[in-house]
Amino acid sequence: MNPIQNVPAPLSIPIPSPAAPQANPAGPSFKDLLTQSIQQVNTMQHDADRAVEAIVSGEDVSAAEVLTAVQKADVAFRMMMQIRNKIVQAYQEVQNMRV
Amino acid sequence: MFPSLDISTSALVAQRARMNAISSNLANLSTTHNEEGEPIPYQPRFVVFEPKPIGSHGASGVRVNSVEIEDVEPLYRYEPHHPDAIQEGPHKGYVAYPNVNMMTEFTDALEAARAYQANLGAIEIAKDMSRQTLRILA
Amino acid sequence: MLDPLFQSTTIPVLEQVVGFAHARHQVLAGNIANLDTPGYRVRDLSVEGFESGLRKALEARDRARAVSRAAPAASPGMAGYPAESKDNRALIAHVAKDAKTILYHDDSNVGIEHQVTEMVKNQSRHNLALAILSSQFRLLEAAISEKA
């Protein structure tokens, strides 16, 4: 009489939620890596600013050290920007996908 | 970068002072009396250098400690009619001339000039180094 | 809105350094021009005075920043920015104005070597500050145009 009731409930297939990327137990997630890199770039910028203020205030730092710090921060920032551009591009490509 | 410039400059100033002393010696080769008119000949002068610490890494520049007057016996020449001739004593009739050895002074002058040029070269190199450092920034 | 854009970099500080180096060059060039003038006294702008003034301005700015960061509730959002940035700019601009009045006269026989060396050192400082300033502007442009 109730054939539907005899049908067992289908096994629930776990749908991977997009909000929580699968954390690989061997290493940090992509999100963590990203935020970590951004923090690093910020730290390098701060270090470069400190170095510039030090040499301008007359402290005993060599110009080569200051310029190297500034250039490192520069390169790190530009690299971060390229990574961000690529991520945005990939996101837009996914958005434009016809489902 | 900057201390090396200061060090080389101190050397330039010291060598110039030395050159001044040498020039005054050469100029006064035949000066038989001093400013007050007394028949005391010109005594050659020489400069005494000493190190002067500059910067933080133990580097030292040079400083003129003092300009000394050499205490040497003058040269005597027999010129009884010279106004500065000695009137009495063992050197009667002699005029006291400064004991300045022209060859020695001129050689010292050459050495001072070469040292000046060498320090100028060091300044050029220091300037070039600081200019090249800006190339880090591409 | 545009002020904090520059306040967060070292651009205002470097501006002051370049301006000071420029002013000092004029004074040193005047010295060399007057080397043979009788009774002329050598003049200079005090670098130590400028640097210590800059240090004090930077420390004051850091203190102001720490205060505004520690009490975010007191300075809500963008409204807190203008006050802080004006103070920072005023502090750092104050240094340059003082620098022009720290002329000192000495009558030591320094001669042309010393003047030329000071000019070379001044030029080095100027070029260094200018190079870092240009690189900072290029970085800002890269960030704005999103084209690294």
XYZ file of C-alpha atoms in Angstrom:
385
model
C 0.000 0.000 0.000
C 2.797 2.316 0.777
C 5.408 1.282 -1.724
C 7.133 4.600 -1.279
C 7.750 3.909 2.333
C 9.571 0.734 1.468
C 12.020 2.591 -0.665
C 14.940 3.257 1.548
C 16.072 6.825 1.774
C 18.823 7.428 -0.737
C 22.258 7.590 0.703
C 23.032 11.216 1.203
C 25.924 12.160 -0.975
C 27.889 14.790 0.735
C 27.962 17.891 -1.458
C 31.305 19.639 -0.981
C 30.373 23.056 0.338
C 32.215 25.747 -1.609
C 32.599 27.863 1.487
C 34.957 25.454 3.243
C 37.640 24.185 0.883
C 38.827 20.742 1.738
C 41.676 21.209 4.151
C 44.502 18.987 3.087
C 45.798 17.533 6.353
C 49.333 17.740 4.948
C 49.323 21.555 4.628
C 47.417 24.810 5.030
C 44.490 25.710 2.825
C 44.746 28.063 -0.120
C 42.864 30.720 1.783
C 45.400 30.578 4.596
C 48.284 30.747 2.157
C 46.746 33.786 0.515
C 46.155 35.715 3.721
C 49.637 34.756 4.906
C 51.225 36.117 1.704
C 49.282 39.348 1.972
C 50.474 39.731 5.552
C 54.042 39.108 4.434
C 53.814 41.736 1.703
C 52.437 44.185 4.247
C 55.266 43.402 6.661
C 57.856 43.929 3.945
C 56.307 47.277 3.053
C 56.455 48.283 6.706
C 60.085 47.184 6.974
C 60.981 49.202 3.903
C 59.222 52.261 5.348
C 61.094 51.857 8.639
C 64.401 51.556 6.810
C 63.730 54.706 4.764
C 62.761 56.667 7.875
C 65.887 55.408 9.615
C 68.296 56.529 6.938
C 66.535 59.869 6.553
C 66.745 60.481 10.313
C 70.496 60.029 10.190
C 70.773 56.594 11.756
C 73.664 54.335 10.869
C 72.092 52.239 8.088
C 73.760 51.779 4.750
C 71.993 52.996 1.629
C 72.346 49.573 0.010
C 70.327 47.921 2.771
C 67.568 50.502 2.537
C 67.350 50.310 -1.240
C 67.299 46.508 -1.137
C 64.453 46.545 1.388
C 62.508 49.003 -0.755
C 63.052 46.964 -3.894
C 62.061 43.707 -2.185
C 58.822 45.252 -0.969
C 58.241 46.599 -4.468
C 58.725 43.227 -6.159
C 56.641 41.403 -3.544
C 53.793 43.871 -4.009
C 53.830 43.574 -7.779
C 53.901 39.791 -7.579
C 50.934 39.846 -5.182
C 49.119 42.088 -7.606
C 49.671 39.725 -10.505
C 48.435 36.816 -8.379
C 45.354 38.835 -7.456
C 44.746 39.710 -11.115
C 44.963 36.071 -12.091
C 42.552 35.040 -9.335
C 40.041 37.695 -10.395
C 40.420 36.614 -14.012
C 39.829 32.973 -13.117
C 36.781 33.950 -11.045
C 35.356 35.932 -13.935
C 35.901 33.009 -16.274
C 34.028 30.741 -13.915
C 31.245 33.324 -13.649
C 30.903 33.444 -17.399
C 30.548 29.698 -17.649
C 27.170 28.693 -18.960
C 25.662 26.218 -16.643
C 79.397 56.105 2.066
C 79.681 59.447 3.809
C 82.514 58.737 6.276
C 84.823 57.791 3.398
C 84.187 61.192 1.834
C 84.991 62.917 5.123
C 88.171 60.902 5.557
C 89.465 61.724 2.084
C 88.575 65.377 2.577
C 90.535 65.517 5.816
C 93.508 64.160 3.883
C 93.057 66.847 1.214
C 93.015 69.572 3.839
C 96.098 68.125 5.570
C 98.072 67.808 2.337
C 97.163 71.364 1.424
C 98.449 72.563 4.803
C 101.650 70.632 4.146
C 101.899 72.259 0.726
C 101.506 75.655 2.396
C 104.408 74.917 4.713
C 106.579 73.726 1.814
C 105.689 76.773 -0.285
C 106.569 79.085 2.559
C 109.914 77.288 2.981
C 110.699 77.602 -0.702
C 109.597 81.229 -0.782
C 111.821 82.110 2.152
C 114.994 80.455 0.878
C 116.960 83.660 1.216
C 115.191 85.427 4.046
C 117.904 86.682 6.321
C 115.875 88.581 8.910
C 112.499 88.129 10.510
C 109.448 90.439 10.673
C 110.896 92.572 13.454
C 114.028 93.272 11.458
C 116.350 91.282 13.680
C 119.034 89.385 11.787
C 117.509 86.001 12.637
C 117.064 83.889 9.508
C 113.887 82.108 8.555
C 113.572 78.667 10.126
C 111.974 76.025 7.919
C 108.567 74.860 9.004
C 107.068 71.401 8.853
C 103.622 70.023 9.671
C 102.885 67.206 12.077
C 99.986 64.920 11.175
C 97.942 62.798 13.518
C 95.028 60.406 12.963
C 91.519 61.671 13.616
C 88.792 59.040 14.088
C 85.834 59.555 11.756
C 82.763 57.384 11.443
C 81.772 54.339 13.416
C 83.925 51.541 12.060
C 87.283 52.611 13.468
C 88.312 54.390 10.279
C 90.406 57.467 10.851
C 91.135 60.538 8.825
C 94.125 62.807 9.277
C 94.513 66.048 11.099
C 97.271 68.632 11.234
C 98.434 68.442 14.833
C 100.758 71.417 14.684
C 103.051 73.364 12.422
C 106.514 73.046 13.958
C 109.517 75.196 13.350
C 112.677 73.254 12.656
C 115.537 74.033 14.939
C 118.522 73.783 12.629
C 121.692 75.731 12.402
C 121.556 78.354 9.669
C 123.967 78.364 6.788
C 126.627 81.049 6.997
C 127.988 82.958 4.046
C 130.732 85.516 4.145
C 129.173 88.853 3.090
C 130.653 91.575 5.292
C 128.797 94.374 3.489
C 125.348 92.811 3.861
C 123.102 94.825 6.213
C 122.333 91.631 8.183
C 125.974 90.619 8.613
C 126.833 89.559 12.142
C 128.830 92.317 13.795
C 130.734 90.431 16.460
C 131.429 86.945 17.653
C 132.901 83.897 15.876
C 130.765 84.541 12.773
C 131.763 88.144 12.267
C 131.105 89.262 8.725
C 128.934 86.246 7.976
C 125.224 86.390 7.062
C 122.965 83.640 8.390
C 120.822 82.122 5.652
C 117.957 79.681 6.223
C 118.973 76.059 6.094
C 116.319 75.085 3.546
C 117.278 72.250 1.245
C 115.545 73.019 -2.036
C 115.733 69.432 -3.293
C 114.174 68.000 -0.158
C 111.428 70.582 -0.151
C 110.614 70.041 -3.785
C 110.478 66.276 -3.364
C 108.128 66.753 -0.423
C 106.007 69.016 -2.609
C 105.764 66.310 -5.265
C 104.786 63.787 -2.608
C 102.116 66.130 -1.248
C 100.738 66.660 -4.766
C 100.604 62.924 -5.418
C 98.905 62.298 -2.093
C 96.381 65.011 -2.945
C 95.658 63.344 -6.287
C 95.382 59.920 -4.658
C 92.812 61.194 -2.194
C 90.884 62.870 -4.984
C 90.828 59.487 -6.725
C 89.475 57.899 -3.548
C 86.715 60.512 -3.449
C 85.831 59.791 -7.064
C 85.523 56.103 -6.303
C 83.382 56.747 -3.222
C 81.101 59.023 -5.241
C 80.812 56.416 -7.979
C 79.946 53.718 -5.452
C 77.100 55.726 -3.998
C 75.809 56.541 -7.482
C 75.891 52.889 -8.509
C 74.039 51.928 -5.339
C 70.983 53.705 -6.737
C 70.872 51.117 -9.463
C 69.410 48.647 -6.943
C 66.128 50.485 -7.446
C 66.123 49.750 -11.167
C 40.373 60.957 1.093
C 43.462 61.389 -1.029
C 45.682 62.585 1.836
C 45.826 59.271 3.699
C 46.880 57.707 0.420
C 50.191 59.522 0.704
C 50.400 59.618 4.494
C 50.672 55.850 4.636
C 53.845 55.895 2.526
C 57.183 57.569 3.078
C 56.413 60.165 0.382
C 55.916 63.216 2.692
C 59.145 62.430 4.563
C 61.127 62.077 1.345
C 59.611 65.303 0.006
C 61.054 67.109 3.014
C 64.482 65.561 2.494
C 64.603 66.546 -1.162
C 63.486 70.076 -0.350
C 66.103 70.425 2.368
C 68.865 69.080 0.112
C 67.832 71.570 -2.567
C 67.934 74.506 -0.137
C 71.287 73.388 1.276
C 72.751 73.190 -2.222
C 71.975 76.858 -2.760
C 73.787 77.804 0.450
C 76.847 75.682 -0.352
C 77.011 77.000 -3.920
C 76.920 80.507 -2.489
C 79.857 79.599 -0.250
C 81.948 78.361 -3.146
C 81.088 81.454 -5.180
C 82.250 83.652 -2.292
C 85.434 81.773 -1.493
C 87.641 84.764 -2.220
C 85.374 87.468 -0.823
C 87.140 89.208 2.064
C 85.285 88.960 5.327
C 82.925 86.314 4.029
C 81.867 83.745 6.587
C 81.063 80.212 5.557
C 77.357 79.406 5.993
C 75.616 76.065 6.100
C 72.271 74.472 6.906
C 72.595 72.139 9.834
C 72.007 68.559 8.744
C 71.907 67.326 12.349
C 69.230 69.892 13.149
C 67.134 68.782 10.196
C 67.557 65.086 10.954
C 66.724 65.445 14.639
C 63.691 67.570 13.773
C 62.583 64.895 11.325
C 63.105 62.189 13.935
C 60.938 64.066 16.427
C 58.217 64.618 13.831
C 58.249 60.914 12.930
C 58.058 59.879 16.588
C 55.159 62.279 17.157
C 53.412 60.874 14.110
C 53.932 57.299 15.337
C 52.529 58.216 18.727
C 49.488 59.845 17.121
C 48.986 56.777 14.969
C 49.263 54.409 17.932
C 46.702 56.472 19.832
C 44.215 56.526 16.990
C 44.724 52.819 16.425
C 44.297 51.962 20.098
C 41.006 53.821 20.326
C 39.188 52.997 17.093
C 35.838 53.791 18.670
C 36.886 57.378 19.222
C 37.733 57.968 15.556
C 34.988 56.278 13.558
C 35.951 55.354 10.037
C 36.927 58.065 7.617
C 36.026 60.897 9.952
C 39.091 60.145 12.041
C 41.489 60.308 9.109
C 41.538 64.021 8.220
C 42.531 65.103 11.713
C 45.394 62.627 11.917
C 46.708 63.304 8.450
C 46.694 67.068 8.940
C 48.732 66.688 12.111
C 51.222 64.396 10.428
C 51.641 66.700 7.492
C 51.961 69.718 9.768
C 54.583 67.915 11.868
C 56.656 66.954 8.877
C 56.248 70.325 7.133
C 57.352 72.039 10.340
C 60.738 70.386 10.036
C 61.435 71.940 6.635
C 60.530 75.422 7.836
C 62.848 75.090 10.820
C 65.621 73.784 8.612
C 65.792 77.091 6.770
C 66.467 78.923 10.019
C 69.274 76.693 11.298
C 71.919 78.703 9.452
C 75.090 78.844 11.442
C 78.154 80.898 10.817
C 81.617 79.645 11.493
C 84.896 81.240 10.737
C 87.140 78.215 10.564
C 89.437 77.967 7.610
C 87.556 75.114 5.960
C 88.410 75.972 2.419
C 87.136 74.676 -0.865
C 87.721 70.971 -0.227
C 85.264 70.936 2.623
C 82.614 72.861 0.695
C 82.858 70.608 -2.329
C 82.704 67.495 -0.155
C 79.612 68.792 1.609
C 78.069 69.447 -1.794
C 78.824 65.899 -2.910
C 77.318 64.459 0.281
C 74.274 66.661 -0.130
C 73.891 65.524 -3.720
C 74.101 61.866 -2.620
C 71.350 62.392 -0.055
C 69.229 64.211 -2.596
C 69.592 61.534 -5.267
C 68.915 58.734 -2.795
C 65.732 60.380 -1.521
C 64.638 61.176 -5.076
C 65.199 57.612 -6.276
C 63.160 56.160 -3.404
C 60.475 58.815 -3.976
C 60.178 57.875 -7.672
C 59.978 54.202 -6.814
C 57.187 54.892 -4.317
C 55.225 56.834 -6.912
C 55.701 54.055 -9.440
C 54.378 51.584 -6.875
C 51.298 53.724 -6.259
C 50.714 53.976 -9.982
C 51.006 50.205 -10.338
C 48.467 49.753 -7.556
C 46.068 52.248 -9.114
C 46.305 50.985 -12.674
C 46.252 47.358 -11.532
C 48.930 46.650 -14.050
C 52.042 45.423 -12.268
